[in-house]
Amino acid sequence: LLDKLAGGLSRSTVAHLRNALSGILTLALDDELIQVNPARALGRLGSKAQTAEAKPELRPLTATELDAALAALRASRTRDFTLALTLARTGARAGEILALEWADVDLEARTARIKQAWHRGRLGGPKSGKALTVDLSAQLVEALRAHKRESAALGGVVFRNQAGQPIDLHAWRRRVWEPALKAAGLGHHRVHDLRHTYASQMLAAGASPAYVADQLGDTLATTLKVYSHYLPGTERGRVDALDRAAHGE
């Protein structure tokens, strides 16, 4: 893009090119093929922002924002509400949840086994390369029970479209997720941001980083690198305990 600018194209033309490229890369982000959108890291063309290091794009929803989005989805269809709730309460990737089968969901034990995932229209293993078991919240178990009663005739996959076929993530985002955000009065959030929502809310609530990493299927180092700023800011005060110990308190 900078070469185009240097070659004589106007800033507005190059900006349109950047926006088009950014849209394509956003799809790659949703498919988790890349971790950042380098087109957004350019900022204003010709500014210092071009040289800024690209960082993972985290836009987790707050608890209030998530409630609003879920309420909008619930008003539309139980399946869509339950799908979004599953993503937000497990931190699993969308491709993993869309490939989830009822045989791998234990509502009594409140667990789900993640052993496969959709990648660009093909069914394969999880991105982590190994199966993992995630815990299900009480609210999610209740929602899954209701969804199972309504979708029992659609086969073994937990989430299917009206025709009984696997849900296409891009179509679901465009037709369901984005309209729900708009109805809730919220700004842009990717479906993948529900994974970030889970991790940030769990850590902020005091969950062990090791547990969160295990649930995400990530290493502890990766989880801390991406989400450490969501940890409660209480550790700094622990150094005061050294002062009290030194004075015999």
Coordinates of N, CA and C in Angstrom, one line a residue:
L1 N 0.8 -1.2 0.0 CA 0.0 0.0 0.0 C 0.9 1.3 0.0
L2 N 2.0 1.2 0.8 CA 2.8 2.4 0.8 C 3.5 2.6 -0.6
D3 N 3.8 1.4 -1.3 CA 4.3 1.6 -2.6 C 3.3 2.2 -3.6
K4 N 2.1 1.9 -3.4 CA 1.0 2.5 -4.2 C 1.0 4.0 -4.0
L5 N 1.1 4.4 -2.7 CA 1.1 5.8 -2.3 C 2.3 6.5 -2.9
A6 N 3.4 5.8 -2.8 CA 4.6 6.5 -3.4 C 4.6 6.5 -4.9
G7 N 3.8 5.6 -5.5 CA 3.7 5.5 -6.9 C 2.8 6.6 -7.5
G8 N 2.1 7.3 -6.7 CA 1.3 8.4 -7.2 C -0.2 8.3 -7.0
L9 N -0.6 7.2 -6.5 CA -2.1 7.1 -6.2 C -2.4 8.0 -5.0
S10 N -3.7 8.5 -5.1 CA -4.1 9.4 -4.1 C -4.3 8.7 -2.7
R11 N -4.3 9.4 -1.6 CA -4.5 8.8 -0.3 C -5.9 8.2 -0.2
S12 N -6.9 8.8 -0.8 CA -8.2 8.2 -0.7 C -8.3 6.9 -1.5
T13 N -7.6 6.8 -2.6 CA -7.6 5.6 -3.4 C -6.9 4.5 -2.6
V14 N -5.8 4.8 -2.0 CA -5.0 3.8 -1.3 C -5.8 3.4 0.0
A15 N -6.5 4.4 0.6 CA -7.3 4.1 1.8 C -8.4 3.1 1.4
H16 N -9.0 3.2 0.2 CA -10.1 2.3 -0.2 C -9.4 0.9 -0.4
L17 N -8.2 0.8 -0.9 CA -7.5 -0.5 -1.1 C -7.3 -1.1 0.3
R18 N -6.8 -0.3 1.2 CA -6.6 -0.8 2.5 C -7.8 -1.3 3.2
N19 N -8.9 -0.6 3.0 CA -10.2 -1.1 3.6 C -10.7 -2.4 3.0
A20 N -10.5 -2.5 1.7 CA -10.9 -3.8 1.1 C -10.0 -4.9 1.6
L21 N -8.7 -4.7 1.7 CA -7.8 -5.7 2.2 C -8.1 -6.0 3.6
S22 N -8.4 -5.0 4.4 CA -8.7 -5.2 5.8 C -10.0 -6.1 6.0
G23 N -10.9 -5.9 5.1 CA -12.1 -6.8 5.1 C -11.8 -8.2 4.9
I24 N -10.9 -8.5 3.9 CA -10.5 -9.9 3.6 C -9.8 -10.5 4.8
L25 N -8.9 -9.7 5.4 CA -8.1 -10.2 6.5 C -9.0 -10.4 7.8
T26 N -10.0 -9.6 7.9 CA -11.0 -9.8 9.0 C -11.6 -11.2 8.9
L27 N -11.9 -11.7 7.7 CA -12.4 -13.0 7.5 C -11.4 -14.1 8.0
A28 N -10.1 -13.8 7.6 CA -9.1 -14.7 8.0 C -8.9 -14.7 9.6
L29 N -9.2 -13.6 10.2 CA -9.2 -13.5 11.7 C -10.3 -14.4 12.2
D30 N -11.5 -14.3 11.7 CA -12.6 -15.1 12.1 C -12.3 -16.6 12.0
D31 N -11.6 -16.9 10.9 CA -11.2 -18.3 10.7 C -10.0 -18.7 11.5
E32 N -9.4 -17.8 12.3 CA -8.2 -18.0 13.1 C -7.0 -18.4 12.3
L33 N -7.0 -18.0 11.0 CA -5.8 -18.3 10.2 C -4.7 -17.3 10.5
I34 N -5.0 -16.1 11.0 CA -4.1 -15.1 11.5 C -4.5 -14.6 12.8
Q35 N -3.5 -14.0 13.5 CA -3.8 -13.5 14.9 C -4.1 -12.0 14.9
V36 N -3.6 -11.3 13.9 CA -3.8 -9.8 13.8 C -4.1 -9.5 12.4
N37 N -4.8 -8.3 12.2 CA -5.1 -7.8 10.9 C -4.0 -6.7 10.6
P38 N -3.0 -7.0 9.8 CA -1.9 -6.0 9.6 C -2.4 -4.8 8.9
A39 N -3.5 -4.8 8.2 CA -4.0 -3.7 7.5 C -4.5 -2.6 8.5
R40 N -5.0 -3.0 9.6 CA -5.5 -2.1 10.6 C -4.3 -1.4 11.3
A41 N -3.2 -2.2 11.4 CA -2.0 -1.6 12.0 C -1.4 -0.5 11.3
L42 N -1.8 -0.3 10.0 CA -1.3 0.9 9.3 C -1.8 2.2 9.8
G43 N -2.9 2.2 10.4 CA -3.5 3.5 10.9 C -3.7 4.4 9.7
R44 N -3.5 5.7 10.0 CA -3.6 6.6 8.9 C -2.3 6.5 8.0
L45 N -2.6 6.4 6.7 CA -1.4 6.2 5.8 C -0.5 7.5 5.9
G46 N 0.8 7.2 6.0 CA 1.7 8.2 6.1 C 2.0 8.7 7.5
S47 N 1.3 8.1 8.5 CA 1.5 8.5 9.9 C 2.5 7.5 10.6
K48 N 2.9 7.9 11.8 CA 3.8 7.0 12.6 C 3.1 5.7 12.9
A49 N 1.8 5.6 12.8 CA 1.1 4.4 13.2 C 1.5 3.2 12.3
Q50 N 2.0 3.6 11.1 CA 2.4 2.5 10.2 C 3.5 1.7 10.7
T51 N 4.3 2.2 11.6 CA 5.5 1.5 12.1 C 5.2 0.8 13.4
A52 N 4.0 1.0 13.9 CA 3.6 0.4 15.2 C 3.6 -1.2 15.1
E53 N 4.0 -1.8 16.1 CA 4.0 -3.3 16.0 C 2.5 -3.8 16.1
A54 N 2.1 -4.7 15.3 CA 0.8 -5.2 15.3 C 0.6 -6.1 16.5
K55 N -0.5 -5.9 17.2 CA -0.8 -6.7 18.4 C -2.1 -7.4 18.2
P56 N -2.3 -8.5 18.9 CA -3.6 -9.2 18.8 C -4.7 -8.3 19.0
E57 N -5.8 -8.4 18.2 CA -6.9 -7.5 18.3 C -7.9 -8.1 19.3
L58 N -8.0 -7.6 20.5 CA -8.9 -8.1 21.5 C -10.0 -7.0 21.7
R59 N -11.2 -7.5 21.5 CA -12.4 -6.6 21.8 C -13.4 -7.4 22.5
P60 N -13.1 -7.9 23.7 CA -14.0 -8.6 24.5 C -15.2 -7.8 24.9
L61 N -16.4 -8.4 25.0 CA -17.6 -7.7 25.5 C -17.5 -7.7 27.0
T62 N -18.1 -6.6 27.5 CA -18.3 -6.5 29.0 C -19.4 -7.4 29.3
A63 N -19.6 -7.7 30.6 CA -20.7 -8.5 31.0 C -22.0 -7.9 30.6
T64 N -22.2 -6.6 30.7 CA -23.4 -5.9 30.3 C -23.6 -6.0 28.8
E65 N -22.6 -5.8 28.1 CA -22.7 -5.9 26.6 C -23.1 -7.4 26.2
L66 N -22.4 -8.3 26.8 CA -22.8 -9.7 26.5 C -24.2 -10.0 26.8
D67 N -24.7 -9.6 27.9 CA -26.1 -9.8 28.3 C -27.0 -9.2 27.2
A68 N -26.7 -8.0 26.8 CA -27.5 -7.3 25.7 C -27.5 -8.1 24.4
A69 N -26.3 -8.6 24.0 CA -26.3 -9.4 22.8 C -27.0 -10.7 22.9
L70 N -26.9 -11.3 24.0 CA -27.6 -12.6 24.2 C -29.1 -12.4 24.3
A71 N -29.6 -11.3 24.9 CA -31.0 -11.0 24.9 C -31.5 -10.8 23.5
A72 N -30.8 -10.1 22.7 CA -31.2 -9.9 21.3 C -31.3 -11.2 20.5
L73 N -30.3 -12.1 20.8 CA -30.3 -13.4 20.1 C -31.5 -14.3 20.6
R74 N -31.7 -14.2 21.9 CA -32.8 -15.0 22.5 C -34.2 -14.7 21.9
A75 N -34.3 -13.4 21.6 CA -35.6 -12.9 21.0 C -35.7 -13.4 19.6
S76 N -34.6 -13.8 19.0 CA -34.7 -14.3 17.6 C -34.9 -15.8 17.5
R77 N -34.0 -16.6 18.1 CA -34.1 -18.0 18.0 C -33.3 -18.7 19.1
T78 N -33.8 -19.7 19.8 CA -33.1 -20.4 20.9 C -31.8 -20.9 20.4
R79 N -31.7 -21.5 19.2 CA -30.5 -22.1 18.7 C -29.4 -21.0 18.7
D80 N -29.7 -19.8 18.2 CA -28.7 -18.8 18.0 C -28.2 -18.3 19.4
F81 N -29.2 -18.1 20.3 CA -28.8 -17.7 21.7 C -27.9 -18.8 22.3
T82 N -28.2 -20.1 22.2 CA -27.5 -21.1 22.8 C -26.1 -21.2 22.2
L83 N -26.0 -21.0 20.9 CA -24.7 -21.1 20.2 C -23.8 -20.0 20.7
A84 N -24.3 -18.8 20.8 CA -23.5 -17.7 21.3 C -23.1 -17.9 22.8
L85 N -24.1 -18.4 23.6 CA -23.8 -18.6 25.0 C -22.7 -19.7 25.2
T86 N -22.8 -20.7 24.3 CA -21.8 -21.8 24.4 C -20.4 -21.2 24.1
L87 N -20.3 -20.3 23.1 CA -19.0 -19.7 22.8 C -18.5 -18.8 24.0
A88 N -19.4 -18.1 24.6 CA -19.1 -17.2 25.6 C -18.8 -17.8 27.0
R89 N -19.3 -19.0 27.2 CA -19.2 -19.7 28.5 C -18.1 -20.8 28.5
T90 N -17.6 -21.1 27.3 CA -16.6 -22.2 27.2 C -15.2 -21.6 26.7
G91 N -15.3 -20.5 25.9 CA -14.1 -20.0 25.3 C -13.6 -20.8 24.1
A92 N -14.4 -21.8 23.7 CA -14.0 -22.6 22.6 C -14.1 -21.8 21.3
R93 N -13.3 -22.2 20.3 CA -13.4 -21.6 19.0 C -14.6 -21.9 18.3
A94 N -15.1 -21.0 17.4 CA -16.4 -21.2 16.7 C -16.4 -22.5 15.9
G95 N -15.3 -22.8 15.2 CA -15.2 -24.0 14.4 C -15.3 -25.2 15.2
E96 N -14.8 -25.2 16.5 CA -14.9 -26.3 17.4 C -16.3 -26.6 17.9
I97 N -17.0 -25.5 18.2 CA -18.4 -25.6 18.7 C -19.3 -26.0 17.6
L98 N -19.1 -25.5 16.4 CA -19.9 -25.9 15.2 C -19.8 -27.4 14.8
A99 N -18.7 -28.0 15.3 CA -18.4 -29.4 15.0 C -18.8 -30.3 16.2
L100 N -19.2 -29.7 17.3 CA -19.5 -30.4 18.5 C -20.7 -31.4 18.3
E101 N -20.6 -32.6 18.8 CA -21.7 -33.6 18.7 C -22.3 -33.8 20.1
W102 N -23.6 -34.2 20.1 CA -24.2 -34.5 21.3 C -23.5 -35.6 22.1
A103 N -23.0 -36.6 21.4 CA -22.3 -37.7 22.0 C -21.1 -37.2 22.9
D104 N -20.6 -36.0 22.6 CA -19.5 -35.5 23.3 C -19.9 -34.5 24.4
V105 N -21.2 -34.4 24.6 CA -21.7 -33.4 25.6 C -22.3 -34.2 26.8
D106 N -21.8 -34.0 28.0 CA -22.3 -34.7 29.1 C -23.0 -33.7 30.0
L107 N -24.3 -33.5 29.9 CA -25.0 -32.5 30.6 C -25.1 -32.8 32.1
E108 N -25.0 -34.0 32.5 CA -25.0 -34.4 33.9 C -23.7 -34.0 34.6
A109 N -22.6 -34.3 33.9 CA -21.3 -34.0 34.4 C -20.9 -32.5 34.1
R110 N -21.7 -31.9 33.3 CA -21.4 -30.5 32.9 C -20.1 -30.3 32.2
T111 N -19.8 -31.2 31.2 CA -18.6 -31.1 30.4 C -18.9 -31.4 28.9
A112 N -18.0 -30.9 28.1 CA -18.1 -31.2 26.7 C -16.7 -31.5 26.2
R113 N -16.6 -32.5 25.3 CA -15.3 -33.0 24.8 C -15.1 -32.3 23.4
I114 N -14.1 -31.5 23.3 CA -13.8 -30.8 22.0 C -12.7 -31.7 21.3
K115 N -13.1 -32.4 20.2 CA -12.2 -33.3 19.5 C -12.1 -33.0 18.0
Q116 N -12.9 -32.1 17.5 CA -12.9 -31.8 16.1 C -13.3 -30.4 15.9
A117 N -13.1 -29.9 14.6 CA -13.4 -28.5 14.3 C -13.5 -28.3 12.8
W118 N -14.3 -27.3 12.4 CA -14.4 -27.0 11.0 C -13.3 -26.0 10.7
H119 N -12.6 -26.2 9.7 CA -11.5 -25.3 9.2 C -11.7 -25.1 7.7
R120 N -12.2 -23.9 7.3 CA -12.4 -23.5 5.9 C -13.2 -24.6 5.2
G121 N -14.3 -25.0 5.8 CA -15.2 -25.9 5.1 C -14.8 -27.4 5.3
R122 N -13.7 -27.7 6.0 CA -13.3 -29.1 6.2 C -13.3 -29.4 7.6
L123 N -13.6 -30.7 7.9 CA -13.7 -31.1 9.3 C -12.3 -31.7 9.7
G124 N -11.7 -31.3 10.7 CA -10.4 -31.8 11.2 C -10.3 -31.7 12.7
G125 N -9.1 -31.8 13.2 CA -8.9 -31.8 14.6 C -8.9 -30.3 15.1
P126 N -8.9 -30.2 16.5 CA -8.9 -28.8 17.1 C -7.6 -28.1 16.7
K127 N -7.6 -26.8 16.8 CA -6.4 -26.1 16.4 C -5.2 -26.4 17.3
S128 N -5.5 -26.7 18.6 CA -4.4 -27.1 19.5 C -3.7 -28.4 19.2
G129 N -4.4 -29.2 18.3 CA -3.8 -30.5 17.9 C -4.2 -31.6 18.8
K130 N -4.9 -31.3 19.9 CA -5.4 -32.4 20.8 C -6.8 -32.1 21.3
A131 N -7.5 -33.2 21.7 CA -8.8 -33.0 22.2 C -8.7 -32.4 23.6
L132 N -9.7 -31.7 24.0 CA -9.8 -31.2 25.4 C -11.2 -31.2 25.9
T133 N -11.3 -31.2 27.2 CA -12.6 -31.2 27.9 C -12.8 -29.9 28.5
V134 N -14.0 -29.2 28.2 CA -14.3 -27.9 28.8 C -15.5 -28.1 29.7
D135 N -15.5 -27.2 30.8 CA -16.6 -27.2 31.7 C -17.7 -26.4 31.2
L136 N -19.0 -26.8 31.6 CA -20.2 -26.0 31.2 C -20.8 -25.4 32.4
S137 N -21.2 -24.1 32.3 CA -21.8 -23.5 33.4 C -23.3 -23.9 33.6
A138 N -23.8 -23.7 34.7 CA -25.2 -24.1 35.0 C -26.2 -23.5 34.0
Q139 N -26.0 -22.2 33.7 CA -26.8 -21.5 32.7 C -26.7 -22.2 31.3
L140 N -25.5 -22.5 31.0 CA -25.3 -23.1 29.6 C -25.9 -24.5 29.6
V141 N -25.8 -25.3 30.6 CA -26.4 -26.6 30.7 C -27.9 -26.5 30.5
E142 N -28.6 -25.5 31.2 CA -30.0 -25.3 31.0 C -30.4 -25.0 29.6
A143 N -29.6 -24.1 29.0 CA -29.8 -23.7 27.6 C -29.6 -24.9 26.6
L144 N -28.6 -25.7 26.9 CA -28.4 -26.8 26.0 C -29.5 -27.9 26.1
R145 N -30.0 -28.0 27.3 CA -31.1 -29.0 27.5 C -32.3 -28.5 26.7
A146 N -32.6 -27.2 26.7 CA -33.8 -26.7 26.0 C -33.5 -26.8 24.5
H147 N -32.3 -26.6 24.0 CA -31.9 -26.7 22.6 C -32.0 -28.1 22.2
K148 N -31.6 -29.0 23.0 CA -31.6 -30.4 22.6 C -33.0 -30.9 22.4
R149 N -34.0 -30.5 23.3 CA -35.4 -30.9 23.1 C -35.9 -30.4 21.8
E150 N -35.5 -29.2 21.4 CA -36.0 -28.6 20.1 C -35.4 -29.1 18.9
S151 N -34.2 -29.7 19.0 CA -33.4 -30.1 17.8 C -33.1 -31.5 17.8
A152 N -33.8 -32.3 18.5 CA -33.5 -33.8 18.6 C -33.6 -34.5 17.3
A153 N -34.5 -33.9 16.4 CA -34.6 -34.6 15.1 C -33.6 -34.2 14.1
L154 N -32.7 -33.4 14.4 CA -31.7 -32.9 13.4 C -30.4 -33.7 13.5
G155 N -30.3 -34.7 14.2 CA -29.1 -35.5 14.2 C -28.1 -35.3 15.3
G156 N -26.9 -35.8 15.1 CA -25.9 -35.9 16.2 C -25.2 -34.6 16.5
V157 N -25.1 -33.7 15.5 CA -24.4 -32.4 15.7 C -25.2 -31.5 16.5
V158 N -24.6 -30.8 17.5 CA -25.4 -29.9 18.4 C -26.0 -28.8 17.6
F159 N -25.2 -28.1 16.8 CA -25.8 -26.9 16.1 C -25.8 -27.1 14.6
R160 N -27.1 -27.1 14.1 CA -27.3 -27.2 12.6 C -28.3 -26.1 12.2
N161 N -28.3 -25.8 10.9 CA -29.2 -24.8 10.4 C -30.6 -25.4 10.2
Q162 N -31.5 -24.7 9.7 CA -32.9 -25.1 9.5 C -33.0 -26.3 8.6
A163 N -32.1 -26.4 7.7 CA -32.1 -27.6 6.7 C -31.4 -28.8 7.3
G164 N -30.9 -28.7 8.5 CA -30.2 -29.8 9.1 C -28.8 -30.0 8.7
Q165 N -28.2 -28.9 8.1 CA -26.8 -28.9 7.7 C -26.0 -28.2 8.6
P166 N -24.6 -28.4 8.6 CA -23.7 -27.6 9.5 C -23.9 -26.1 9.2
I167 N -23.8 -25.4 10.3 CA -23.9 -23.9 10.2 C -22.7 -23.3 9.6
D168 N -22.8 -22.5 8.6 CA -21.7 -21.8 8.0 C -21.4 -20.5 8.9
L169 N -20.2 -20.4 9.4 CA -19.9 -19.4 10.3 C -20.0 -18.0 9.7
H170 N -19.5 -17.8 8.5 CA -19.6 -16.5 7.9 C -21.0 -16.1 7.7
A171 N -21.9 -17.0 7.2 CA -23.3 -16.7 7.0 C -24.0 -16.4 8.4
W172 N -23.6 -17.1 9.4 CA -24.2 -16.9 10.7 C -23.8 -15.6 11.3
R173 N -22.5 -15.2 11.1 CA -22.1 -13.9 11.5 C -22.8 -12.8 10.8
R174 N -23.0 -12.9 9.5 CA -23.6 -11.8 8.7 C -25.1 -11.8 9.0
R175 N -25.8 -12.9 9.1 CA -27.3 -12.9 9.2 C -27.8 -12.9 10.6
V176 N -27.0 -13.3 11.6 CA -27.4 -13.5 13.0 C -26.6 -12.6 13.9
W177 N -25.3 -12.8 14.0 CA -24.5 -12.1 15.0 C -24.5 -10.6 14.8
E178 N -24.2 -10.2 13.6 CA -24.1 -8.7 13.4 C -25.4 -8.0 13.6
P179 N -26.5 -8.5 13.1 CA -27.8 -7.9 13.4 C -28.2 -7.9 14.9
A180 N -27.7 -8.9 15.6 CA -28.0 -8.9 17.0 C -27.2 -7.9 17.8
L181 N -26.0 -7.7 17.4 CA -25.2 -6.6 17.9 C -25.8 -5.2 17.7
K182 N -26.3 -5.0 16.5 CA -27.0 -3.8 16.1 C -28.2 -3.6 16.9
A183 N -29.0 -4.7 17.1 CA -30.3 -4.6 17.8 C -30.0 -4.2 19.3
A184 N -28.8 -4.7 19.8 CA -28.5 -4.5 21.2 C -27.8 -3.1 21.4
G185 N -27.6 -2.4 20.3 CA -26.9 -1.1 20.3 C -25.4 -1.1 20.6
L186 N -24.8 -2.2 20.1 CA -23.4 -2.4 20.4 C -22.6 -2.2 19.1
G187 N -21.3 -1.9 19.2 CA -20.4 -1.7 18.1 C -20.0 -3.1 17.5
H188 N -19.0 -3.0 16.7 CA -18.5 -4.2 16.0 C -17.8 -5.1 16.9
H189 N -18.1 -6.4 16.9 CA -17.4 -7.4 17.6 C -17.4 -8.7 16.7
R190 N -16.2 -9.3 16.6 CA -16.2 -10.5 15.9 C -16.7 -11.7 16.7
V191 N -17.2 -12.7 16.0 CA -17.6 -13.9 16.8 C -16.5 -14.4 17.7
H192 N -15.2 -14.3 17.2 CA -14.1 -14.8 17.9 C -13.9 -14.0 19.2
D193 N -14.4 -12.8 19.3 CA -14.3 -12.0 20.5 C -15.0 -12.6 21.7
L194 N -15.9 -13.6 21.4 CA -16.6 -14.3 22.5 C -15.6 -15.2 23.2
R195 N -14.6 -15.6 22.5 CA -13.5 -16.4 23.2 C -12.7 -15.4 24.1
H196 N -12.4 -14.2 23.6 CA -11.7 -13.2 24.4 C -12.6 -12.8 25.6
T197 N -13.9 -12.7 25.4 CA -14.8 -12.4 26.4 C -14.7 -13.4 27.6
Y198 N -14.8 -14.7 27.2 CA -14.6 -15.7 28.2 C -13.4 -15.6 29.0
A199 N -12.2 -15.5 28.3 CA -10.9 -15.5 29.0 C -10.8 -14.2 29.9
S200 N -11.2 -13.1 29.4 CA -11.0 -11.8 30.2 C -12.0 -11.8 31.4
Q201 N -13.2 -12.3 31.2 CA -14.1 -12.3 32.4 C -13.7 -13.4 33.4
M202 N -13.2 -14.5 33.0 CA -12.8 -15.5 33.9 C -11.6 -15.0 34.7
L203 N -10.6 -14.4 34.1 CA -9.4 -14.0 34.8 C -9.8 -12.8 35.7
A204 N -10.6 -11.9 35.2 CA -11.0 -10.8 36.1 C -11.8 -11.2 37.3
A205 N -12.4 -12.4 37.2 CA -13.2 -12.9 38.3 C -12.3 -13.7 39.3
G206 N -11.0 -13.8 38.9 CA -10.1 -14.5 39.8 C -9.8 -16.0 39.5
A207 N -10.2 -16.4 38.3 CA -9.9 -17.8 37.9 C -8.4 -18.0 37.7
S208 N -7.9 -19.1 38.0 CA -6.5 -19.4 37.8 C -6.1 -19.3 36.3
P209 N -5.0 -18.6 36.0 CA -4.6 -18.5 34.6 C -4.3 -19.9 34.0
A210 N -3.9 -20.9 34.9 CA -3.6 -22.2 34.4 C -4.9 -22.9 34.0
Y211 N -5.9 -22.7 34.8 CA -7.3 -23.3 34.5 C -7.8 -22.7 33.2
V212 N -7.7 -21.4 33.1 CA -8.2 -20.7 31.9 C -7.5 -21.2 30.6
A213 N -6.2 -21.3 30.7 CA -5.4 -21.8 29.6 C -5.8 -23.2 29.2
D214 N -6.0 -24.0 30.2 CA -6.5 -25.4 30.0 C -7.8 -25.5 29.3
Q215 N -8.7 -24.6 29.7 CA -10.0 -24.6 29.1 C -10.0 -24.1 27.6
L216 N -9.1 -23.1 27.4 CA -8.9 -22.6 26.0 C -8.1 -23.5 25.1
G217 N -7.4 -24.4 25.7 CA -6.6 -25.3 24.9 C -5.3 -24.6 24.5
D218 N -4.9 -23.6 25.2 CA -3.7 -22.8 25.0 C -2.6 -23.2 26.0
T219 N -1.4 -22.8 25.8 CA -0.4 -22.9 26.8 C -0.6 -21.8 27.9
L220 N -0.1 -22.0 29.0 CA -0.1 -20.9 30.1 C 0.6 -19.7 29.6
A221 N 1.7 -19.9 28.9 CA 2.5 -18.7 28.5 C 1.7 -17.9 27.5
T222 N 1.0 -18.5 26.6 CA 0.2 -17.8 25.6 C -0.9 -17.1 26.2
T223 N -1.6 -17.7 27.2 CA -2.7 -17.1 27.9 C -2.3 -15.9 28.6
L224 N -1.1 -16.0 29.3 CA -0.6 -14.8 30.1 C -0.2 -13.7 29.2
K225 N 0.4 -14.1 28.0 CA 0.9 -13.0 27.1 C -0.3 -12.2 26.5
V226 N -1.4 -12.9 26.2 CA -2.5 -12.3 25.6 C -3.5 -11.6 26.6
Y227 N -3.6 -12.2 27.8 CA -4.7 -11.8 28.7 C -4.2 -11.3 30.1
S228 N -2.9 -11.2 30.3 CA -2.4 -10.8 31.6 C -3.0 -9.5 32.2
H229 N -3.3 -8.6 31.3 CA -3.8 -7.3 31.7 C -5.2 -7.3 32.3
Y230 N -5.9 -8.5 32.1 CA -7.2 -8.7 32.7 C -7.2 -9.3 34.1
L231 N -6.0 -9.7 34.6 CA -5.9 -10.2 35.9 C -6.2 -9.1 36.9
P232 N -6.8 -9.5 38.0 CA -7.1 -8.4 39.1 C -5.8 -7.8 39.5
G233 N -5.9 -6.5 39.7 CA -4.7 -5.7 40.1 C -4.5 -5.7 41.6
T234 N -4.4 -6.9 42.2 CA -4.3 -7.0 43.6 C -2.9 -7.4 44.1
E235 N -2.1 -7.9 43.1 CA -0.8 -8.5 43.5 C 0.2 -7.4 44.0
R236 N 0.1 -6.2 43.4 CA 1.1 -5.2 43.8 C 1.0 -4.9 45.3
G237 N -0.2 -5.0 45.9 CA -0.3 -4.7 47.3 C 0.4 -5.7 48.2
R238 N 0.6 -6.9 47.6 CA 1.2 -8.0 48.4 C 2.6 -7.6 48.9
V239 N 3.3 -6.7 48.2 CA 4.7 -6.3 48.6 C 4.6 -5.6 50.0
D240 N 3.5 -5.0 50.3 CA 3.3 -4.4 51.6 C 3.5 -5.4 52.8
A241 N 3.1 -6.6 52.5 CA 3.3 -7.6 53.5 C 4.7 -7.8 53.9
L242 N 5.6 -7.5 53.0 CA 7.0 -7.6 53.4 C 7.4 -6.6 54.4
D243 N 6.8 -5.4 54.3 CA 7.1 -4.3 55.2 C 6.5 -4.7 56.6
R244 N 5.3 -5.3 56.6 CA 4.7 -5.6 57.9 C 5.5 -6.7 58.6
A245 N 6.0 -7.7 57.8 CA 6.8 -8.8 58.3 C 8.1 -8.3 58.9
A246 N 8.7 -7.3 58.3 CA 10.0 -6.7 58.7 C 9.8 -6.0 60.1
H247 N 8.6 -5.5 60.3 CA 8.4 -4.8 61.6 C 7.7 -5.6 62.6
G248 N 7.6 -6.9 62.3 CA 7.0 -7.8 63.3 C 5.5 -7.7 63.4
E249 N 4.8 -7.2 62.4 CA 3.4 -7.0 62.5 C 2.7 -8.3 62.1

